Each structure stands twice: as structure tokens, then as C-alpha cells.
mmCIF file of C-alpha atoms and ligand atoms in Angstrom:
data_model
loop_
_atom_site.group_PDB
_atom_site.id
_atom_site.type_symbol
_atom_site.label_atom_id
_atom_site.label_comp_id
_atom_site.label_asym_id
_atom_site.label_seq_id
_atom_site.Cartn_x
_atom_site.Cartn_y
_atom_site.Cartn_z
ATOM 1 C CA UNK L 1 -24.675 -49.218 -14.759
ATOM 2 C CA UNK L 2 -27.599 -51.486 -15.848
ATOM 3 C CA UNK L 3 -30.600 -50.123 -17.235
ATOM 4 C CA UNK L 4 -32.572 -51.135 -14.214
ATOM 5 C CA UNK L 5 -30.042 -49.380 -11.680
ATOM 6 C CA UNK L 6 -30.099 -46.480 -14.135
ATOM 7 C CA UNK L 7 -33.896 -46.154 -14.063
ATOM 8 C CA UNK L 8 -33.972 -46.643 -10.176
ATOM 9 C CA UNK L 9 -31.510 -43.968 -9.602
ATOM 10 C CA UNK L 10 -33.760 -41.540 -11.997
ATOM 11 C CA UNK L 11 -36.807 -42.465 -9.872
ATOM 12 C CA UNK L 12 -35.177 -41.905 -6.456
ATOM 13 C CA UNK L 13 -33.875 -38.452 -7.668
ATOM 14 C CA UNK L 14 -37.367 -37.582 -8.941
ATOM 15 C CA UNK L 15 -38.838 -38.586 -5.697
ATOM 16 C CA UNK L 16 -36.340 -36.440 -3.694
ATOM 17 C CA UNK L 17 -37.066 -33.418 -5.684
ATOM 18 C CA UNK L 18 -40.728 -34.086 -5.069
ATOM 19 C CA UNK L 19 -40.098 -34.625 -1.412
ATOM 20 C CA UNK L 20 -38.326 -31.324 -0.992
ATOM 21 C CA UNK L 21 -41.263 -29.622 -3.005
ATOM 22 C CA UNK L 22 -43.971 -31.210 -0.647
ATOM 23 C CA UNK L 23 -42.194 -30.055 2.549
ATOM 24 C CA UNK L 24 -41.772 -26.599 1.240
ATOM 25 C CA UNK L 25 -45.439 -26.331 0.449
ATOM 26 C CA UNK L 26 -46.699 -27.527 3.663
ATOM 27 C CA UNK L 27 -47.455 -24.269 5.126
ATOM 28 C CA UNK L 28 -48.854 -22.732 2.031
ATOM 29 C CA UNK L 29 -50.983 -24.954 -0.548
ATOM 30 C CA UNK L 30 -54.738 -24.784 -1.591
ATOM 31 C CA UNK L 31 -56.930 -27.847 -1.309
ATOM 32 C CA UNK L 32 -60.190 -28.702 -3.305
ATOM 33 C CA UNK L 33 -62.332 -31.919 -3.309
ATOM 34 C CA UNK L 34 -61.979 -34.023 -6.603
ATOM 35 C CA UNK L 35 -64.896 -36.196 -5.361
ATOM 36 C CA UNK L 36 -66.774 -36.782 -2.147
ATOM 37 C CA UNK L 37 -64.069 -36.770 0.549
ATOM 38 C CA UNK L 38 -61.341 -37.123 -2.155
ATOM 39 C CA UNK L 39 -58.898 -34.262 -1.553
ATOM 40 C CA UNK L 40 -56.407 -32.906 -4.243
ATOM 41 C CA UNK L 41 -53.878 -29.793 -3.477
ATOM 42 C CA UNK L 42 -51.878 -28.026 -5.700
ATOM 43 C CA UNK L 43 -48.864 -29.552 -3.897
ATOM 44 C CA UNK L 44 -50.189 -32.901 -5.744
ATOM 45 C CA UNK L 45 -50.081 -31.260 -9.086
ATOM 46 C CA UNK L 46 -46.690 -29.578 -8.433
ATOM 47 C CA UNK L 47 -45.084 -32.626 -7.196
ATOM 48 C CA UNK L 48 -46.322 -34.791 -10.319
ATOM 49 C CA UNK L 49 -44.921 -31.811 -12.604
ATOM 50 C CA UNK L 50 -41.404 -32.008 -11.126
ATOM 51 C CA UNK L 51 -41.403 -35.958 -11.390
ATOM 52 C CA UNK L 52 -42.476 -36.096 -14.864
ATOM 53 C CA UNK L 53 -39.902 -33.247 -15.883
ATOM 54 C CA UNK L 54 -37.008 -35.158 -14.211
ATOM 55 C CA UNK L 55 -38.136 -38.543 -15.642
ATOM 56 C CA UNK L 56 -38.857 -37.170 -19.319
ATOM 57 C CA UNK L 57 -35.433 -35.437 -19.190
ATOM 58 C CA UNK L 58 -33.643 -38.436 -18.240
ATOM 59 C CA UNK L 59 -35.646 -41.064 -20.370
ATOM 60 C CA UNK L 60 -37.218 -39.200 -23.165
ATOM 61 C CA UNK L 61 -38.312 -42.289 -24.874
ATOM 62 C CA UNK L 62 -40.409 -43.631 -21.868
ATOM 63 C CA UNK L 63 -44.101 -43.231 -21.217
ATOM 64 C CA UNK L 64 -45.822 -41.732 -18.163
ATOM 65 C CA UNK L 65 -49.017 -42.313 -16.451
ATOM 66 C CA UNK L 66 -49.786 -40.022 -13.157
ATOM 67 C CA UNK L 67 -52.590 -39.975 -10.847
ATOM 68 C CA UNK L 68 -53.214 -36.175 -11.693
ATOM 69 C CA UNK L 69 -52.966 -36.288 -15.535
ATOM 70 C CA UNK L 70 -56.684 -35.811 -15.317
ATOM 71 C CA UNK L 71 -57.033 -38.752 -17.917
ATOM 72 C CA UNK L 72 -58.113 -41.493 -15.413
ATOM 73 C CA UNK L 73 -56.625 -43.915 -17.553
ATOM 74 C CA UNK L 74 -55.513 -47.104 -15.837
ATOM 75 C CA UNK L 75 -55.327 -49.381 -18.760
ATOM 76 C CA UNK L 76 -52.370 -51.951 -19.017
ATOM 77 C CA UNK L 77 -50.131 -50.535 -21.679
ATOM 78 C CA UNK L 78 -49.193 -54.398 -22.615
ATOM 79 C CA UNK L 79 -45.962 -55.860 -22.951
ATOM 80 C CA UNK L 80 -44.988 -53.968 -26.084
ATOM 81 C CA UNK L 81 -45.312 -50.491 -24.798
ATOM 82 C CA UNK L 82 -42.281 -48.395 -23.712
ATOM 83 C CA UNK L 83 -41.137 -48.616 -20.368
ATOM 84 C CA UNK L 84 -43.991 -46.582 -18.478
ATOM 85 C CA UNK L 85 -43.489 -44.440 -15.387
ATOM 86 C CA UNK L 86 -46.612 -44.810 -13.180
ATOM 87 C CA UNK L 87 -47.001 -41.993 -10.542
ATOM 88 C CA UNK L 88 -48.725 -41.004 -7.387
ATOM 89 C CA UNK L 89 -47.366 -37.680 -6.531
ATOM 90 C CA UNK L 90 -48.691 -37.810 -2.841
ATOM 91 C CA UNK L 91 -50.101 -41.216 -1.934
ATOM 92 C CA UNK L 92 -52.068 -39.978 1.371
ATOM 93 C CA UNK L 93 -53.211 -36.570 0.294
ATOM 94 C CA UNK L 94 -55.532 -36.391 3.177
ATOM 95 C CA UNK L 95 -52.845 -37.059 5.714
ATOM 96 C CA UNK L 96 -50.662 -34.293 3.961
ATOM 97 C CA UNK L 97 -53.603 -31.778 4.445
ATOM 98 C CA UNK L 98 -53.942 -32.423 8.076
ATOM 99 C CA UNK L 99 -50.181 -32.470 8.522
ATOM 100 C CA UNK L 100 -50.349 -36.210 9.594
ATOM 101 C CA UNK L 101 -46.853 -37.491 8.677
ATOM 102 C CA UNK L 102 -48.066 -40.465 6.861
ATOM 103 C CA UNK L 103 -47.887 -39.639 3.133
ATOM 104 C CA UNK L 104 -45.417 -40.715 0.355
ATOM 105 C CA UNK L 105 -44.306 -40.321 -3.199
ATOM 106 C CA UNK L 106 -44.719 -43.539 -5.268
ATOM 107 C CA UNK L 107 -42.894 -44.138 -8.435
ATOM 108 C CA UNK L 108 -43.071 -47.646 -10.323
ATOM 109 C CA UNK L 109 -41.585 -48.446 -13.792
ATOM 110 C CA UNK L 110 -43.703 -50.789 -15.839
ATOM 111 C CA UNK L 111 -41.837 -52.821 -18.583
ATOM 112 C CA UNK L 112 -42.562 -55.810 -20.804
ATOM 113 C CA UNK L 113 -45.774 -56.527 -18.813
ATOM 114 C CA UNK L 114 -44.436 -56.189 -15.126
ATOM 115 C CA UNK L 115 -43.458 -53.941 -12.538
ATOM 116 C CA UNK L 116 -39.580 -53.698 -12.606
ATOM 117 C CA UNK L 117 -38.625 -50.675 -10.392
ATOM 118 C CA UNK L 118 -40.205 -49.352 -7.296
ATOM 119 C CA UNK L 119 -39.677 -46.500 -5.393
ATOM 120 C CA UNK L 120 -41.630 -45.168 -2.194
ATOM 121 C CA UNK L 121 -40.467 -41.957 -0.540
ATOM 122 C CA UNK L 122 -41.463 -40.841 2.797
ATOM 123 C CA UNK L 123 -40.615 -36.969 3.183
ATOM 124 C CA UNK L 124 -41.638 -37.145 6.827
ATOM 125 C CA UNK L 125 -39.002 -39.404 7.916
ATOM 126 C CA UNK L 126 -36.586 -39.143 5.005
ATOM 127 C CA UNK L 127 -36.892 -42.671 4.059
ATOM 128 C CA UNK L 128 -36.183 -43.665 0.550
ATOM 129 C CA UNK L 129 -37.488 -47.197 -0.154
ATOM 130 C CA UNK L 130 -36.247 -48.640 -3.334
ATOM 131 C CA UNK L 131 -36.048 -51.763 -5.355
ATOM 132 C CA UNK L 132 -35.346 -53.104 -8.881
ATOM 133 C CA UNK L 133 -36.273 -56.620 -10.124
ATOM 134 C CA UNK L 134 -33.562 -59.149 -9.167
ATOM 135 C CA UNK L 135 -31.582 -56.619 -7.324
ATOM 136 C CA UNK L 136 -32.931 -56.397 -3.804
ATOM 137 C CA UNK L 137 -34.861 -54.003 -1.925
ATOM 138 C CA UNK L 138 -33.562 -51.188 0.438
ATOM 139 C CA UNK L 139 -34.617 -48.273 2.656
ATOM 140 C CA UNK L 140 -31.937 -45.651 2.007
ATOM 141 C CA UNK L 141 -28.847 -47.927 2.342
ATOM 142 C CA UNK L 142 -30.214 -50.859 4.348
ATOM 143 C CA UNK L 143 -31.426 -54.065 2.586
ATOM 144 C CA UNK L 144 -34.959 -54.793 3.487
ATOM 145 C CA UNK L 145 -36.435 -58.252 4.531
ATOM 146 C CA UNK L 146 -39.906 -59.015 5.392
ATOM 147 C CA UNK L 147 -40.894 -60.201 8.650
ATOM 148 C CA UNK L 148 -40.842 -63.900 9.913
ATOM 149 C CA UNK L 149 -44.195 -64.019 11.704
ATOM 150 C CA UNK L 150 -46.250 -67.136 10.810
ATOM 151 C CA UNK L 151 -49.220 -66.693 12.832
ATOM 152 C CA UNK L 152 -52.175 -64.189 12.403
ATOM 153 C CA UNK L 153 -52.338 -63.803 16.217
ATOM 154 C CA UNK L 154 -48.765 -62.304 16.103
ATOM 155 C CA UNK L 155 -49.358 -60.200 12.783
ATOM 156 C CA UNK L 156 -49.890 -56.442 12.416
ATOM 157 C CA UNK L 157 -52.527 -56.290 9.669
ATOM 158 C CA UNK L 158 -52.916 -53.027 7.543
ATOM 159 C CA UNK L 159 -55.804 -52.108 4.893
ATOM 160 C CA UNK L 160 -56.997 -49.092 2.914
ATOM 161 C CA UNK L 161 -60.546 -47.989 2.359
ATOM 162 C CA UNK L 162 -61.805 -45.953 -0.603
ATOM 163 C CA UNK L 163 -62.910 -42.259 0.265
ATOM 164 C CA UNK L 164 -66.441 -42.967 0.084
ATOM 165 C CA UNK L 165 -67.323 -45.978 2.081
ATOM 166 C CA UNK L 166 -71.143 -45.991 1.948
ATOM 167 C CA UNK L 167 -72.563 -49.090 0.977
ATOM 168 C CA UNK L 168 -69.154 -51.032 1.225
ATOM 169 C CA UNK L 169 -70.323 -53.149 4.574
ATOM 170 C CA UNK L 170 -67.755 -55.725 3.530
ATOM 171 C CA UNK L 171 -64.969 -53.478 4.386
ATOM 172 C CA UNK L 172 -66.151 -53.431 7.988
ATOM 173 C CA UNK L 173 -67.023 -57.134 7.991
ATOM 174 C CA UNK L 174 -63.360 -57.730 7.233
ATOM 175 C CA UNK L 175 -62.062 -54.966 9.726
ATOM 176 C CA UNK L 176 -63.819 -57.024 12.265
ATOM 177 C CA UNK L 177 -62.564 -60.310 11.203
ATOM 178 C CA UNK L 178 -59.015 -59.315 11.235
ATOM 179 C CA UNK L 179 -59.566 -57.465 14.598
ATOM 180 C CA UNK L 180 -60.600 -60.490 16.240
ATOM 181 C CA UNK L 181 -57.819 -62.581 15.025
ATOM 182 C CA UNK L 182 -54.587 -60.561 14.678
ATOM 183 C CA UNK L 183 -52.520 -58.679 16.873
ATOM 184 C CA UNK L 184 -53.696 -55.147 15.499
ATOM 185 C CA UNK L 185 -55.265 -53.790 12.435
ATOM 186 C CA UNK L 186 -54.344 -50.430 10.998
ATOM 187 C CA UNK L 187 -55.720 -48.014 8.317
ATOM 188 C CA UNK L 188 -53.002 -45.550 7.767
ATOM 189 C CA UNK L 189 -54.128 -43.882 4.485
ATOM 190 C CA UNK L 190 -51.231 -44.639 2.397
ATOM 191 C CA UNK L 191 -50.987 -47.663 0.307
ATOM 192 C CA UNK L 192 -47.561 -46.982 -0.925
ATOM 193 C CA UNK L 193 -46.436 -46.826 2.759
ATOM 194 C CA UNK L 194 -48.407 -49.825 3.703
ATOM 195 C CA UNK L 195 -46.380 -52.007 0.954
ATOM 196 C CA UNK L 196 -43.239 -50.338 1.871
ATOM 197 C CA UNK L 197 -43.787 -51.388 5.508
ATOM 198 C CA UNK L 198 -44.450 -55.149 4.554
ATOM 199 C CA UNK L 199 -41.169 -55.079 2.697
ATOM 200 C CA UNK L 200 -39.453 -53.576 5.662
ATOM 201 C CA UNK L 201 -41.026 -56.064 8.282
ATOM 202 C CA UNK L 202 -42.751 -53.415 10.166
ATOM 203 C CA UNK L 203 -46.193 -54.902 9.093
ATOM 204 C CA UNK L 204 -46.979 -58.491 8.060
ATOM 205 C CA UNK L 205 -50.249 -58.233 5.893
ATOM 206 C CA UNK L 206 -51.991 -55.581 3.772
ATOM 207 C CA UNK L 207 -55.024 -56.158 1.718
ATOM 208 C CA UNK L 208 -57.253 -53.848 0.141
ATOM 209 C CA UNK L 209 -60.267 -53.970 -2.492
ATOM 210 C CA UNK L 210 -60.187 -50.512 -4.069
ATOM 211 C CA UNK L 211 -56.496 -49.781 -5.114
ATOM 212 C CA UNK L 212 -55.639 -47.653 -8.267
ATOM 213 C CA UNK L 213 -52.448 -48.575 -10.131
ATOM 214 C CA UNK L 214 -50.631 -45.488 -9.033
ATOM 215 C CA UNK L 215 -51.382 -46.523 -5.538
ATOM 216 C CA UNK L 216 -49.338 -49.944 -5.512
ATOM 217 C CA UNK L 217 -46.816 -49.225 -8.408
ATOM 218 C CA UNK L 218 -44.021 -48.102 -6.260
ATOM 219 C CA UNK L 219 -44.435 -50.810 -3.677
ATOM 220 C CA UNK L 220 -44.760 -54.032 -5.753
ATOM 221 C CA UNK L 221 -41.130 -54.384 -6.554
ATOM 222 C CA UNK L 222 -40.300 -53.649 -2.881
ATOM 223 C CA UNK L 223 -42.453 -56.344 -1.446
ATOM 224 C CA UNK L 224 -41.297 -58.895 -4.022
ATOM 225 C CA UNK L 225 -37.589 -58.140 -3.499
ATOM 226 C CA UNK L 226 -37.754 -58.095 0.321
ATOM 227 C CA UNK L 227 -39.140 -61.645 0.291
ATOM 228 C CA UNK L 228 -42.964 -61.038 0.420
ATOM 229 C CA UNK L 229 -45.549 -61.993 -1.863
ATOM 230 C CA UNK L 230 -48.451 -60.101 -3.414
ATOM 231 C CA UNK L 231 -51.529 -61.470 -5.322
ATOM 232 C CA UNK L 232 -55.398 -60.787 -5.689
ATOM 233 C CA UNK L 233 -57.041 -61.609 -2.494
ATOM 234 C CA UNK L 234 -58.179 -65.041 -3.884
ATOM 235 C CA UNK L 235 -54.611 -65.943 -4.307
ATOM 236 C CA UNK L 236 -54.772 -65.601 -8.177
ATOM 237 C CA UNK L 237 -51.761 -63.998 -9.914
ATOM 238 C CA UNK L 238 -51.442 -59.989 -9.243
ATOM 239 C CA UNK L 239 -52.338 -57.557 -11.727
ATOM 240 C CA UNK L 240 -51.543 -53.854 -10.637
ATOM 241 C CA UNK L 241 -54.192 -52.686 -13.180
ATOM 242 C CA UNK L 242 -56.982 -54.576 -10.978
ATOM 243 C CA UNK L 243 -58.181 -52.931 -7.766
ATOM 244 C CA UNK L 244 -57.564 -55.952 -5.254
ATOM 245 C CA UNK L 245 -54.207 -56.421 -3.394
ATOM 246 C CA UNK L 246 -53.206 -58.965 -0.851
ATOM 247 C CA UNK L 247 -49.395 -58.445 0.244
ATOM 248 C CA UNK L 248 -47.803 -60.475 2.993
ATOM 249 C CA UNK L 249 -44.278 -61.374 4.484
ATOM 250 C CA UNK L 250 -44.425 -64.399 2.150
ATOM 251 C CA UNK L 251 -44.757 -66.827 4.924
ATOM 252 C CA UNK L 252 -48.259 -65.957 5.737
ATOM 253 C CA UNK L 253 -49.601 -65.777 2.339
ATOM 254 C CA UNK L 254 -51.396 -69.097 1.969
ATOM 255 C CA UNK L 255 -52.824 -68.697 5.383
ATOM 256 C CA UNK L 256 -54.350 -65.241 4.387
ATOM 257 C CA UNK L 257 -55.824 -66.569 0.990
ATOM 258 C CA UNK L 258 -57.517 -69.251 2.968
ATOM 259 C CA UNK L 259 -58.963 -66.477 5.198
ATOM 260 C CA UNK L 260 -60.282 -64.804 2.346
ATOM 261 C CA UNK L 261 -61.702 -67.694 0.717
ATOM 262 C CA UNK L 262 -63.688 -68.562 3.588
ATOM 263 C CA UNK L 263 -65.235 -65.196 3.863
ATOM 264 C CA UNK L 264 -65.394 -62.841 6.914
ATOM 265 C CA UNK L 265 -66.633 -64.475 10.077
ATOM 266 C CA UNK L 266 -68.608 -63.108 12.849
ATOM 267 C CA UNK L 267 -66.858 -62.552 16.251
HETATM 268 C C1 IPD I 301 -55.053 -43.062 -1.297
HETATM 269 C C2 IPD I 301 -54.407 -43.959 -0.408
HETATM 270 C C3 IPD I 301 -55.181 -44.837 0.671
HETATM 271 C C4 IPD I 301 -56.182 -45.890 -0.042
HETATM 272 C C5 IPD I 301 -56.917 -44.955 -0.750
HETATM 273 C C6 IPD I 301 -56.098 -44.171 -2.125
HETATM 274 P P1 IPD I 301 -54.457 -41.042 -2.498
HETATM 275 O O1 IPD I 301 -54.427 -42.391 -2.126
HETATM 276 O O2 IPD I 301 -53.532 -44.839 -0.972
HETATM 277 O O3 IPD I 301 -54.446 -45.527 1.364
HETATM 278 O O4 IPD I 301 -56.982 -46.480 0.808
HETATM 279 O O5 IPD I 301 -57.748 -45.798 -1.792
HETATM 280 O O6 IPD I 301 -57.058 -43.510 -2.881
HETATM 281 O O7 IPD I 301 -55.775 -40.488 -3.020
HETATM 282 O O8 IPD I 301 -54.094 -40.223 -0.943
HETATM 283 O O9 IPD I 301 -53.435 -40.695 -3.496
HETATM 284 CA CA1 CA I 302 -53.067 -42.992 -4.039
HETATM 285 CA CA1 CA I 303 -52.425 -39.361 -4.848
#
């Protein structure tokens, strides 16, 4: 088995172990506020621990960067660093706390300056989204392909907001802009699922201005391998360590970049 497939298999196993743990803790977890409206539970830390232990056991030479490390470290490890696992143990913690079935485990592997493996697991629907660079994207055993929508008027647009949106009027300007021009706009509260849904053709566009690297790490290879495209919102090359993302089905990408270049319109 190639290294990429071996790494992807290990990530899927780790995600499944974490998924079982999250489901088993649903009736019994404690929650606190990390920041204003920014929740963390002991399920987040427990999930990260089992993922770390599984991956460290399989790949002792690899590095690990998890949201709940407490280091807050989001520096690009660079092309010469060991393969680095980037993990969000629950993407969509607020949904998890409220028992809304829209949260996921997100695991990506960064190697030689790019993401090469991506896994997003949805415990509520038992959907394992997985991809490795050059080897396609899948949900469970089914290959993924982005949608073939070409017009904004037919598109399902998704976005994410930071926890504290005070002073962030541009988020509402863009919400209004796309609400008037697309079929629908959704903010589901999990960036990892947003990206998996672009890859699977359920949604057509995702944009955000505030992502952390662990939010996007599992979804990037999924989008690319399913035929989609991901850049910064101005169309420049993507960097997972920078906060902006524009992911589309591929066909609509230039159109969306033009929307962002023109700025949000009134009405
Ligand atoms: C959040 C989700 C949400 C995004 C927020 C993230 P968390 O992650 O990805 O969709 O809009 O910016 O912080 O905190 O639930 O892991
Ligand atoms: Ca997250
Ligand atoms: Ca999280």
C-alpha cells in the first residue's frame, strides 16, 4: 500500500474511534466558554486525545497540531517539516452541545508544503469523507464529484461566521449580497462539513473570512480531488494557514472571484 493510502487509512481509523467516543459522550459531557460564545467540552479534548494516540502509535515520526493543544499555534511548518497531522476533534462544537447533528471530526495531513490527505467524519450520519492527493475523493465507498451548476441563481451557497460577530458588518453585507443572488444561503456551523458538502455536490459555494487551519485541513483535499477549486476569496493561491477560503464546484470559481472583486452590492 502506498504511503498516501496508509496515511489515509490511519486517519479514517482515528476519526472512527473519535466518532464512537463523541456519540458515547453525548449524554454526559461538560462545557465551558473558551472565549465569548466560543464553547469547548471535555468531549473535544477526549476526541483529540484518542486521535493523537492512534496516529502517534501508527506514525511515531509525524508531527501533530490539534485545535485543543492549547498552543494556539497556526504557523506553516514549511516544506521540510515531518508530515504533520492537523486535527479539529469537533468542528461544530456549538452544534454538538445543542444536539444539532451538524458537527464533524476533521483530520488533514500536511506534507512537503501542501495538504495531501483529508478526512471529515460525520458521526450523526455515519459518513466518512476521505481523499488522498491524486487518488480521488469518497464518501464511505462512493466516489465524490462536485456539482455541475454554473449559475449563481441555482447555487446553494454556504458560509461560516466567527463566534463573536460584533463589528463584522462585512459578513452581513455578503450574506445579503448572496441571499439576493443565489438559490439559498446557509450557515450550518461546521466548516469541515461545508467543504465535504462542496466535494459531494450537495452545496456549490463556500466562503469564509475567519477559518483556522484545523477547520479546513480535512476538507481541502476532498474539494480538490472531487473536481472543485479552493483559493483565497480574491482568487489568489490558497493557504490553509491564512483565514480566508473560497471553495466552489470548480465551474463557478471565476464567477465567484469576480463577485468578491466587485464587493457586496446593496439589494
Ligand atoms: C467553528 C466552525 C464554524 C466556523 C467557526 C469555527 P469549532 O469551529 O468551523 O463553521 O464558522 O469559525 O470556529 O469551533 O466548532 O471547531
Ligand atoms: Ca473548527
Ligand atoms: Ca473544534
